[in-house]
Short mmCIF file of C-alpha atoms in Angstrom, two decimals:
data_model
loop_
_atom_site.label_atom_id
_atom_site.label_comp_id
_atom_site.label_asym_id
_atom_site.label_seq_id
_atom_site.Cartn_x
_atom_site.Cartn_y
_atom_site.Cartn_z
CA MET A 75 -6.18 26.88 -7.78
CA LYS A 76 -6.58 27.34 -4.07
CA MET A 77 -6.80 23.54 -3.68
CA THR A 78 -3.74 23.51 -6.01
CA ILE A 79 -1.87 26.31 -3.82
CA ARG A 80 -3.06 24.27 -0.70
CA TYR A 81 -1.60 20.92 -1.81
CA GLY A 82 1.71 22.65 -2.98
CA LEU A 83 2.00 24.07 0.57
CA ILE A 84 1.45 20.69 2.29
CA LEU A 85 4.08 19.31 -0.16
CA LEU A 86 6.44 22.03 0.65
CA GLY A 87 5.95 21.49 4.41
CA MET A 88 6.92 17.68 4.12
CA MET A 89 9.88 18.58 2.09
CA SER A 90 10.80 21.12 4.74
CA ALA A 91 10.33 18.24 7.21
CA SER A 92 12.65 16.07 5.38
CA SER A 93 15.38 18.50 5.32
CA ALA A 94 15.06 18.83 8.88
CA PHE A 95 16.31 15.31 9.04
CA ALA A 96 19.79 16.69 7.91
CA GLN A 97 20.05 19.09 10.80
CA LEU A 98 17.12 19.89 13.12
CA PRO A 99 16.91 23.24 15.00
CA ALA A 100 17.69 22.84 18.89
CA ASN A 101 14.95 25.25 20.01
CA ILE A 102 11.87 23.31 18.63
CA GLY A 103 9.79 21.03 21.17
CA ASP A 104 10.55 17.02 21.49
CA LEU A 105 7.18 16.39 20.06
CA GLU A 106 7.55 18.58 16.97
CA LYS A 107 11.23 17.26 16.66
CA SER A 108 9.92 13.35 17.02
CA ALA A 109 7.35 14.15 14.55
CA LEU A 110 9.72 15.62 11.91
CA GLN A 111 12.17 12.81 12.37
CA THR A 112 9.63 10.27 11.88
CA LEU A 113 8.78 12.03 8.49
CA ALA A 114 12.36 12.35 7.51
CA GLN A 115 13.32 8.66 8.31
CA ASN A 116 10.01 7.55 6.17
CA PRO A 117 10.18 8.95 2.78
CA ASP A 118 7.42 6.86 1.80
CA LEU A 119 5.21 8.58 3.97
CA VAL A 120 6.00 12.22 2.23
CA ASN A 121 5.85 10.30 -1.29
CA ASN A 122 2.47 8.90 -0.68
CA ALA A 123 0.97 11.94 0.85
CA ALA A 124 2.50 13.97 -1.85
CA SER A 125 1.24 11.40 -4.28
CA LYS A 126 -2.72 11.51 -2.88
CA ALA A 127 -2.28 15.45 -3.10
CA LEU A 128 -1.52 14.80 -6.80
CA ALA A 129 -4.22 12.60 -7.35
CA VAL A 130 -6.64 15.14 -6.07
CA ILE A 131 -5.21 17.87 -8.57
CA LYS A 132 -5.35 15.59 -11.17
CA GLN A 133 -9.20 15.17 -10.83
CA LYS A 134 -9.57 18.62 -11.77
CA ASN A 135 -6.67 18.39 -14.51
CA PRO A 136 -5.65 22.33 -14.31
CA PRO A 137 -2.94 23.17 -16.77
CA ALA A 138 -0.51 22.93 -13.55
CA TYR A 139 -0.99 19.25 -13.80
CA THR A 140 0.46 18.55 -17.34
CA PHE A 141 3.78 20.18 -16.36
CA ILE A 142 3.68 18.34 -12.44
CA ARG A 143 2.90 15.21 -14.28
CA ASP A 144 6.02 15.21 -16.52
CA LEU A 145 8.23 15.98 -13.23
CA ASN A 146 9.81 13.12 -11.51
CA LEU A 147 11.19 13.61 -8.01
CA LYS A 148 12.90 11.14 -6.18
CA PHE A 149 14.14 11.34 -2.43
CA LYS A 150 17.73 10.14 -1.99
CA THR A 151 20.45 9.95 0.58
CA PHE A 152 23.95 11.09 -0.39
CA GLN A 153 27.03 9.93 1.13
CA ALA A 154 30.70 10.98 -0.17
CA GLY A 155 33.68 10.36 1.40
CA ASN A 156 34.03 10.66 5.43
CA LEU A 157 30.77 13.05 5.55
CA PRO A 158 27.44 11.90 7.20
CA PRO A 159 24.78 10.83 5.16
CA GLY A 160 22.46 13.66 3.70
CA LEU A 161 19.17 13.84 2.57
CA GLY A 162 18.14 15.40 -0.73
CA PHE A 163 16.42 14.42 -3.83
CA SER A 164 16.86 14.03 -7.61
CA TYR A 165 14.75 15.69 -10.37
CA GLN A 166 14.14 15.12 -13.87
CA TYR A 167 11.60 17.09 -16.30
CA ASP A 168 11.19 15.95 -19.90
CA ASN A 169 9.12 17.17 -22.51
CA SER A 170 9.29 16.85 -26.48
CA TRP A 171 7.34 17.59 -29.90
CA THR A 172 8.63 14.98 -32.74
CA ASN A 173 7.83 14.53 -36.55
CA ASN A 174 8.86 10.74 -37.98
CA VAL A 175 8.69 9.97 -41.77
CA LYS A 176 8.55 6.22 -42.70
CA ASN A 177 9.79 5.25 -46.44
CA GLY A 178 10.30 1.63 -46.52
CA ASP A 179 12.40 -0.08 -43.74
CA HIS A 180 13.88 3.39 -42.65
CA ILE A 181 12.66 6.29 -40.50
CA PHE A 182 13.44 10.02 -40.18
CA SER A 183 12.44 11.27 -37.22
CA GLN A 184 12.61 15.00 -36.23
CA SER A 185 12.18 16.22 -32.49
CA PHE A 186 12.49 19.15 -30.27
CA ASN A 187 13.04 18.60 -26.42
CA LEU A 188 13.08 20.36 -23.40
CA ASP A 189 14.91 18.57 -20.37
CA PHE A 190 15.72 19.52 -16.72
CA ASP A 191 17.94 16.78 -14.66
CA GLY A 192 19.85 17.36 -11.54
CA ASN A 193 20.53 16.32 -7.54
CA VAL A 194 19.63 18.59 -4.94
CA ALA A 195 21.07 17.65 -1.24
CA PHE A 196 19.01 19.85 1.45
CA LYS A 197 22.88 20.36 3.03
CA LYS A 198 24.91 21.35 -0.31
CA VAL A 199 28.15 20.18 1.33
CA TYR A 200 26.62 16.59 1.28
CA ASN A 201 26.17 16.52 -2.36
CA PRO A 202 28.97 14.49 -4.22
CA VAL A 203 26.77 14.79 -7.59
CA ASN A 204 26.47 18.58 -7.63
CA PHE A 205 25.27 19.11 -11.06
CA LEU A 206 22.31 20.34 -12.57
CA GLU A 207 21.64 20.79 -16.36
CA SER A 208 18.74 22.16 -18.07
CA LYS A 209 18.81 21.57 -21.76
CA PHE A 210 16.81 22.49 -25.23
CA VAL A 211 17.64 19.68 -27.97
CA TYR A 212 16.75 19.61 -31.74
CA SER A 213 17.22 16.00 -32.85
CA GLY A 214 17.21 14.38 -36.47
CA VAL A 215 17.54 10.65 -36.46
CA PHE A 216 17.62 7.95 -39.17
CA ILE A 217 16.92 4.52 -38.17
CA TRP A 218 17.35 1.44 -40.54
CA GLY A 219 15.95 -2.18 -40.34
CA GLY A 220 14.27 -3.41 -37.34
CA SER A 221 11.48 -4.18 -39.89
CA ALA A 222 9.16 -7.01 -39.42
CA LYS A 223 7.74 -9.84 -41.99
CA LYS A 224 4.20 -9.07 -43.48
CA ASN A 225 1.97 -11.84 -42.12
CA THR A 226 -1.13 -13.47 -43.73
CA PRO A 227 -4.54 -13.32 -42.20
CA ASP A 228 -3.84 -16.91 -41.14
CA GLU A 229 -0.53 -16.45 -39.72
CA ILE A 230 -1.82 -13.55 -37.48
CA ALA A 231 -4.55 -15.74 -36.47
CA GLN A 232 -1.61 -18.55 -35.25
CA LEU A 233 0.30 -15.81 -33.85
CA HIS A 234 -2.73 -14.60 -31.48
CA LYS A 235 -3.06 -18.16 -30.52
CA ALA A 236 0.78 -18.42 -29.54
CA ASP A 237 0.29 -15.21 -27.56
CA ASN A 238 -2.64 -16.65 -25.70
CA ALA A 239 -0.80 -19.87 -25.13
CA LEU A 240 2.33 -18.03 -23.85
CA PHE A 241 0.13 -16.17 -21.07
CA ASP A 242 -1.54 -19.42 -20.30
CA ALA A 243 1.82 -21.01 -19.87
CA ASN A 244 3.01 -18.23 -17.42
CA ASP A 245 -0.42 -18.45 -15.51
CA ALA A 246 0.53 -22.01 -14.94
CA LYS A 247 4.06 -21.68 -14.50
CA ASN A 248 4.65 -24.24 -16.94
CA ALA A 249 8.23 -23.56 -18.68
CA ALA A 250 7.77 -26.40 -21.39
CA GLN A 251 4.56 -25.00 -22.65
CA ARG A 252 5.98 -21.42 -22.38
CA ALA A 253 8.93 -22.60 -24.50
CA ALA A 254 6.63 -24.12 -27.11
CA ALA A 255 4.50 -20.72 -27.34
CA LEU A 256 7.39 -18.80 -27.82
CA ASP A 257 8.96 -21.23 -30.43
CA GLN A 258 5.52 -20.84 -32.24
CA GLY A 259 5.13 -17.18 -32.00
CA ALA A 260 8.95 -16.73 -33.24
CA LYS A 261 7.49 -18.24 -36.53
CA TYR A 262 5.45 -15.29 -37.28
CA VAL A 263 7.57 -12.34 -35.95
CA SER A 264 11.25 -12.21 -37.69
CA LEU A 265 12.84 -8.86 -37.52
CA SER A 266 15.95 -7.58 -39.31
CA ASN A 267 18.69 -5.77 -37.61
CA GLN A 268 18.28 -2.30 -36.64
CA TYR A 269 20.79 0.58 -37.05
CA PHE A 270 20.49 3.70 -35.46
CA VAL A 271 21.94 7.32 -36.06
CA GLY A 272 21.08 10.58 -34.55
CA LEU A 273 22.49 13.95 -34.66
CA ASN A 274 21.73 16.51 -31.87
CA GLY A 275 21.80 20.10 -32.04
CA ASN A 276 21.62 21.36 -27.93
CA VAL A 277 21.70 24.74 -25.94
CA SER A 278 22.31 23.82 -22.29
CA TYR A 279 22.65 25.56 -18.94
CA GLU A 280 24.75 23.67 -16.24
CA SER A 281 25.50 24.78 -12.68
CA ASN A 282 25.89 23.52 -9.34
CA GLN A 283 23.00 23.57 -6.92
CA ASP A 284 23.33 26.93 -5.50
CA PHE A 285 24.33 28.54 -9.24
CA SER A 286 27.54 29.89 -7.83
CA LYS A 287 29.00 28.29 -10.79
CA THR A 288 27.11 28.35 -14.24
CA GLN A 289 27.90 27.74 -17.70
CA PHE A 290 26.11 28.31 -20.99
CA VAL A 291 26.64 25.31 -23.51
CA PRO A 292 25.83 25.03 -26.97
CA GLY A 293 26.92 21.70 -28.91
CA ILE A 294 26.29 18.84 -31.23
CA LEU A 295 25.97 15.19 -30.25
CA LEU A 296 26.10 12.10 -32.51
CA ASN A 297 24.06 9.32 -31.08
CA VAL A 298 24.71 5.71 -32.43
CA GLY A 299 22.94 2.31 -31.71
CA ILE A 300 22.59 -1.13 -32.77
CA LYS A 301 19.64 -3.96 -32.23
CA PRO A 302 20.92 -7.26 -33.29
CA TRP A 303 16.97 -8.31 -33.61
CA ARG A 304 17.89 -11.18 -36.11
CA LYS A 305 17.99 -14.35 -33.73
CA ASP A 306 20.09 -16.11 -36.51
CA GLY A 307 22.27 -13.31 -37.03
CA ALA A 308 26.07 -12.91 -36.04
CA LEU A 309 25.97 -9.50 -35.06
CA ARG A 310 24.61 -10.09 -31.32
CA TRP A 311 28.04 -11.82 -30.63
CA PHE A 312 29.52 -8.53 -30.61
CA ASN A 313 27.54 -7.47 -27.50
CA LEU A 314 31.14 -7.98 -25.73
CA PRO A 315 29.46 -6.25 -22.17
CA ASP A 316 26.88 -8.94 -22.01
CA TYR A 317 29.30 -12.04 -22.31
CA PRO A 318 29.72 -11.93 -18.01
CA PHE A 319 25.91 -11.60 -17.43
CA ALA A 320 25.10 -14.01 -20.15
CA LEU A 321 27.34 -16.60 -18.16
CA LEU A 322 25.40 -15.50 -14.99
CA ARG A 323 22.14 -16.08 -16.42
CA TRP A 324 23.15 -19.40 -17.70
CA LEU A 325 24.81 -20.43 -14.41
CA SER A 326 21.84 -19.10 -12.46
CA GLY A 327 19.01 -20.97 -14.51
CA THR A 328 17.61 -17.86 -15.69
CA ASP A 329 18.40 -18.89 -19.14
CA THR A 330 18.63 -22.67 -20.43
CA ASP A 331 21.38 -21.67 -22.65
CA PHE A 332 24.64 -19.62 -22.87
CA GLU A 333 22.89 -16.97 -24.79
CA LEU A 334 23.73 -13.11 -25.50
CA SER A 335 20.83 -10.82 -25.12
CA ARG A 336 19.75 -8.90 -28.39
CA ALA A 337 18.20 -5.97 -26.84
CA SER A 338 20.95 -4.88 -24.54
CA PHE A 339 23.54 -3.83 -27.13
CA PRO A 340 25.49 -0.81 -25.60
CA SER A 341 24.34 2.90 -26.76
CA ALA A 342 27.04 5.69 -27.32
CA LEU A 343 26.91 9.47 -27.48
CA PHE A 344 29.64 11.68 -29.05
CA GLY A 345 29.50 15.12 -28.47
CA LEU A 346 31.19 18.51 -29.29
CA ASP A 347 30.23 21.44 -26.98
CA TYR A 348 31.10 25.20 -26.86
CA VAL A 349 31.32 26.17 -23.45
CA LEU A 350 30.66 29.84 -22.12
CA PRO A 351 31.54 29.68 -18.59
CA GLY A 352 28.86 32.16 -16.32
CA GLN A 353 30.61 32.04 -12.85
CA ASP A 354 33.13 29.51 -12.02
CA SER A 355 35.47 30.58 -9.31
CA LEU A 356 37.81 27.82 -9.57
CA ARG A 357 38.44 28.21 -13.27
CA LYS A 358 38.73 31.91 -13.16
CA ALA A 359 41.26 31.56 -10.02
CA VAL A 360 43.38 29.32 -12.13
CA THR A 361 43.44 31.35 -15.57
CA GLY A 362 42.73 34.55 -14.35
CA THR A 363 39.80 34.73 -16.91
CA LEU A 364 36.32 32.99 -17.84
CA ASP A 365 37.25 32.63 -21.92
CA PRO A 366 34.88 30.17 -23.80
CA PHE A 367 36.57 26.60 -24.55
CA THR A 368 35.44 23.80 -26.84
CA ARG A 369 34.96 20.48 -24.94
CA VAL A 370 34.69 16.96 -26.36
CA ARG A 371 32.45 14.54 -24.59
CA PHE A 372 31.36 10.49 -24.81
CA GLU A 373 29.00 8.83 -22.92
CA GLY A 374 28.28 4.73 -23.17
CA ALA A 375 25.44 3.42 -21.57
CA PHE A 376 24.52 -0.52 -21.17
CA LYS A 377 21.60 -2.57 -19.25
CA THR A 378 21.29 -5.92 -19.34
CA LYS A 379 19.27 -8.82 -17.20
CA ALA A 380 21.69 -10.16 -14.78
CA ALA A 381 19.41 -12.71 -13.20
CA VAL A 382 15.63 -13.43 -12.18
CA VAL A 383 15.58 -14.10 -8.49
CA LEU A 384 12.11 -15.02 -6.94
CA ASP A 385 10.12 -13.80 -10.17
CA GLN A 386 11.99 -10.43 -9.75
CA VAL A 387 14.21 -9.40 -12.78
CA ILE A 388 17.58 -8.15 -11.50
CA TRP A 389 18.89 -5.59 -13.98
CA PHE A 390 22.48 -4.41 -14.34
CA SER A 391 22.55 -0.65 -15.60
CA ALA A 392 25.86 1.54 -16.31
CA ASP A 393 26.66 4.68 -17.52
CA TYR A 394 30.06 6.26 -18.35
CA ARG A 395 30.53 9.53 -19.11
CA TRP A 396 33.87 11.61 -20.17
CA TYR A 397 34.31 15.37 -20.80
CA HIS A 398 37.79 16.66 -22.29
CA GLN A 399 38.42 20.55 -22.95
CA LEU A 400 40.53 20.77 -26.22
CA ALA A 401 43.56 22.88 -26.06
CA ALA A 402 43.52 23.46 -22.32
CA SER A 403 46.19 25.63 -20.72
CA GLN A 404 48.86 23.89 -18.58
CA ALA A 405 47.43 25.49 -15.55
CA LEU A 406 43.99 23.94 -16.28
CA ILE A 407 45.75 20.83 -16.68
CA ASN A 408 47.95 21.00 -13.58
CA ALA A 409 44.51 21.87 -11.63
CA HIS A 410 42.90 18.99 -12.84
CA ILE A 411 39.97 20.61 -14.56
CA ASP A 412 40.70 20.10 -18.23
CA HIS A 413 38.88 16.67 -18.14
CA PHE A 414 36.39 14.70 -16.09
CA SER A 415 35.13 11.15 -15.90
CA TYR A 416 32.13 9.64 -14.22
CA PHE A 417 31.22 6.00 -14.10
CA THR A 418 27.85 4.74 -12.24
CA CYS A 419 26.17 1.52 -12.20
CA ASN A 420 23.59 -0.43 -10.21
CA LEU A 421 21.59 -3.54 -9.91
CA SER A 422 17.78 -3.03 -9.60
CA SER A 423 14.58 -4.82 -9.46
CA SER A 424 11.22 -3.24 -10.01
CA ASN A 425 10.26 -4.01 -6.50
CA GLY A 426 12.42 -0.94 -5.77
CA PHE A 427 15.32 -2.63 -4.60
CA PHE A 428 18.75 -1.30 -5.55
CA VAL A 429 22.38 -1.39 -5.03
CA SER A 430 24.47 1.47 -6.79
CA TYR A 431 28.13 2.61 -7.04
CA SER A 432 29.54 5.53 -8.94
CA TYR A 433 32.90 6.88 -9.28
CA GLY A 434 34.40 9.84 -10.92
CA GLN A 435 33.53 13.53 -11.22
CA LEU A 436 31.35 15.33 -13.50
CA PRO A 437 32.04 19.15 -14.28
CA PHE A 438 31.53 21.23 -10.96
CA ASP A 439 31.71 18.27 -8.73
CA LYS A 440 33.95 19.19 -5.87
CA GLN A 441 35.91 15.96 -5.51
CA LYS A 442 36.69 12.76 -7.47
CA ASP A 443 34.90 9.96 -5.00
CA SER A 444 33.40 6.36 -4.72
CA VAL A 445 29.91 6.63 -3.82
CA TYR A 446 27.91 3.66 -2.68
CA GLY A 447 24.14 3.50 -2.37
CA LEU A 448 21.78 0.69 -1.20
CA GLY A 449 17.83 0.95 -0.42
CA PHE A 450 14.65 1.39 -1.89
CA LYS A 451 13.31 3.95 -4.30
CA PHE A 452 9.84 5.54 -4.05
CA ASP A 453 8.55 7.58 -7.00
CA LEU A 454 6.60 10.72 -6.45
CA GLY A 455 3.61 11.51 -8.58
CA ASN A 456 2.71 7.70 -9.56
CA TRP A 457 0.30 6.89 -6.70
CA ASN A 458 -1.12 3.47 -7.87
CA LYS A 459 -4.38 2.20 -6.01
CA MET B 76 -7.21 -0.59 -19.65
CA TRP B 77 -4.88 -3.69 -19.19
CA GLU B 78 -7.32 -6.63 -19.59
CA ARG B 79 -6.50 -10.13 -21.10
CA THR B 80 -9.81 -9.93 -23.19
CA SER B 81 -8.15 -7.01 -24.88
CA ALA B 82 -6.08 -8.31 -28.12
CA MET B 83 -4.26 -5.19 -28.26
CA CYS B 84 -3.04 -5.75 -24.60
CA VAL B 85 -2.28 -9.28 -25.15
CA THR B 86 -0.26 -8.29 -28.35
CA LEU B 87 1.67 -5.59 -26.51
CA GLY B 88 2.44 -8.00 -23.48
CA ALA B 89 3.68 -10.77 -25.85
CA THR B 90 5.55 -8.22 -27.98
CA LEU B 91 7.66 -6.95 -25.21
CA ILE B 92 8.38 -10.50 -24.07
CA ARG B 93 9.53 -11.14 -27.97
CA LEU B 94 11.86 -7.87 -27.77
CA ASP B 95 13.45 -9.10 -24.49
CA GLN B 96 11.96 -6.11 -22.95
CA ILE B 97 10.70 -8.09 -20.06
CA ASN B 98 11.35 -11.58 -18.53
CA ASP B 99 9.62 -14.42 -20.69
CA SER B 100 7.80 -16.00 -17.71
CA THR B 101 6.16 -12.65 -16.56
CA THR B 102 2.20 -13.25 -16.21
CA PHE B 103 -0.04 -11.10 -18.15
CA ALA B 104 -1.47 -9.38 -15.17
CA ALA B 105 2.05 -8.48 -13.81
CA ILE B 106 3.26 -6.69 -17.18
CA GLY B 107 0.32 -3.76 -16.88
CA PRO B 108 1.57 -2.04 -13.99
CA MET B 109 5.43 -2.38 -15.02
CA LYS B 110 7.28 1.03 -15.50
CA MET B 111 9.18 2.01 -18.45
CA GLN B 112 12.23 1.91 -16.10
CA ASP B 113 11.57 -1.56 -15.51
CA LEU B 114 11.87 -2.42 -19.07
CA GLN B 115 15.09 -3.34 -20.86
CA PHE B 116 15.44 -0.32 -23.03
CA TYR B 117 15.22 2.23 -20.22
CA ASN B 118 18.63 2.79 -18.29
CA THR B 119 18.10 5.03 -15.38
CA THR B 120 21.95 5.51 -15.23
CA ALA B 121 21.91 6.90 -18.80
CA SER B 122 21.27 10.62 -19.95
CA SER B 123 17.69 11.41 -21.20
CA GLY B 124 19.56 11.69 -24.63
CA ILE B 125 20.25 8.19 -24.59
CA ASN B 126 16.96 6.98 -23.18
CA ALA B 127 15.37 9.07 -25.89
CA ALA B 128 16.90 7.58 -28.56
CA SER B 129 16.09 3.98 -27.07
CA ALA B 130 12.59 4.78 -26.57
CA LEU B 131 12.49 6.05 -30.25
CA GLN B 132 14.34 3.10 -31.44
CA LEU B 133 11.87 0.47 -29.88
CA ALA B 134 8.76 2.30 -30.76
CA THR B 135 9.59 2.17 -34.32
CA THR B 136 10.22 -1.60 -33.93
CA ILE B 137 6.85 -1.96 -32.15
CA ASP B 138 5.35 0.02 -34.66
CA GLY B 139 6.67 -2.69 -37.48
CA VAL B 140 5.39 -5.58 -35.53
CA LEU B 141 1.88 -4.27 -34.85
CA THR B 142 1.50 -3.15 -38.65
CA ASN B 143 3.03 -6.05 -40.24
CA SER B 144 3.29 -9.08 -37.76
CA TYR B 145 -0.47 -8.52 -36.40
CA GLY B 146 -1.71 -6.62 -39.43
CA ASP B 147 -3.11 -3.60 -37.20
CA THR B 148 -4.06 -0.34 -38.94
CA TYR B 149 -3.97 3.20 -37.67
CA GLN B 150 -6.90 4.76 -36.15
CA ALA B 151 -8.31 7.94 -38.49
CA SER B 152 -6.67 10.50 -36.77
CA TYR B 153 -3.35 8.60 -36.74
CA ASN B 154 -0.64 7.77 -39.18
CA THR B 155 3.18 6.53 -38.69
CA ASN B 156 4.29 9.57 -37.20
CA LYS B 157 1.52 10.24 -34.84
CA ALA B 158 1.40 6.60 -33.63
CA ILE B 159 5.16 6.61 -33.17
CA ALA B 160 5.40 10.00 -31.46
CA ALA B 161 2.55 8.92 -29.07
CA MET B 162 4.48 5.66 -28.24
CA THR B 163 7.59 7.80 -27.57
CA ALA B 164 6.44 10.20 -25.52
CA VAL B 165 4.89 7.34 -23.05
CA MET B 166 8.42 5.35 -23.24
CA SER B 167 10.52 8.37 -22.44
CA ALA B 168 9.06 8.73 -19.11
CA ALA B 169 10.80 6.59 -16.50
CA ASP B 170 7.45 6.15 -14.31
CA LYS B 171 4.91 5.54 -17.23
CA THR B 172 3.44 2.06 -17.02
CA VAL B 173 3.00 -0.76 -19.70
CA GLU B 174 -0.77 0.13 -19.04
CA ASN B 175 0.01 3.73 -20.39
CA LEU B 176 1.67 2.50 -23.15
CA SER B 177 -1.24 0.00 -23.99
CA ASP B 178 -3.46 2.69 -23.69
CA ALA B 179 -1.59 4.97 -26.22
CA ILE B 180 -1.49 2.10 -28.71
CA VAL B 181 -5.20 1.19 -28.31
CA THR B 182 -5.93 4.97 -29.18
CA ALA B 183 -3.70 4.94 -32.13
CA TYR B 184 -3.94 1.59 -33.87
CA ILE B 185 -6.85 -0.53 -35.04
CA PRO B 186 -6.57 -4.36 -34.49
CA GLY B 187 -5.90 -6.43 -37.31
CA PRO B 188 -7.84 -9.64 -38.33
#
């Protein structure tokens, strides 16, 4: 326990060092100032040191580690409008309990989820994505299809042979052998199209990063998704957002033909929330009260392969969120706080490189603005030897 | 454990390629350390609700491929419910690796013939 506390203090100390990057006190010595700046300008030092500390904690596997293991932190810089860059971090914690019942080619799944998500800037004025969300969700999900044909023992043996031939071809960088192995394997793995409908009941607590604005939000969500797994099926031609990327993959030589991705069909989420504002000075100033209100929301998400460059897959990810208050008063409409929309997208590769763009405003964001990002990401708590 | 001599690991790697989750030219050795956020289904810009749904959808598909296409069966203390839940738990975490997913699958399934 003492060891856990000691490493926790080291981690906090390093995070404090990072925060010093935003504004260093004038009265500290040059040596300390230089050391702090070195740490702050190299977030990988902080991440690596913290990861090593976590590895030591992991060896003892105390109950606290189970919590830390499911907590993701990512140090990042924020930049909005004409403000200087500010250092901060995003955090995410997810945990769930699930029960799935399979019946023929459909599955009914029920789950309970606990989810914390947000962005925190060490100087809050620099945070353009000033929105923290803590949520409890019950989910009931129906999935139809996506079932595979039952193989005989001989067919299974052929399938294993094709798998080994595929990885032999990839080791040898032999494209012709790879294509032959994929064709051979495809004979024994044929899937039906898959349809997904989920109904969620959720309770969430939303706030800005200093909790000066808070609200309590119960609601329901309808989640839908499609995977056109059938190779000869027409459904994949309805994957409209993938058309420009299919063209890019074809022109860049990533794909040999113009082929739409079966896996990248967009997902959508529709929600109805009953919002009980806790502290929201702007809303109170506009309406004079903090009455509960009903809000509809929509989220659409899409991710596809854009290209493969030097053996690195470049993924394109995008997400659009829209919130709209029902029966909003004219005062709220005039103050532009009756609806919010937010779009974000990025190009990223598995080596950590990313380019991102976001535009719009989430509930509690101070301004509607374009934010660009460019850099490498480092993941805390995942020290790989 | 992520080893070429393990039929389960090879099966998982090939299945992820077949389901368009990773590039088809990826070597076996490179697949193991890949994180969930580097697979097609995990969208780092989306909310956890959408990613959890995508993870569940893919986990049910992988379960169908393992049990039908490869003839795998469940370990004594596992059934469809527990196997899919074990896979979904790994797949819902952005920084879990394919090797972590493979470990969950080895724990839940008995390789087929």
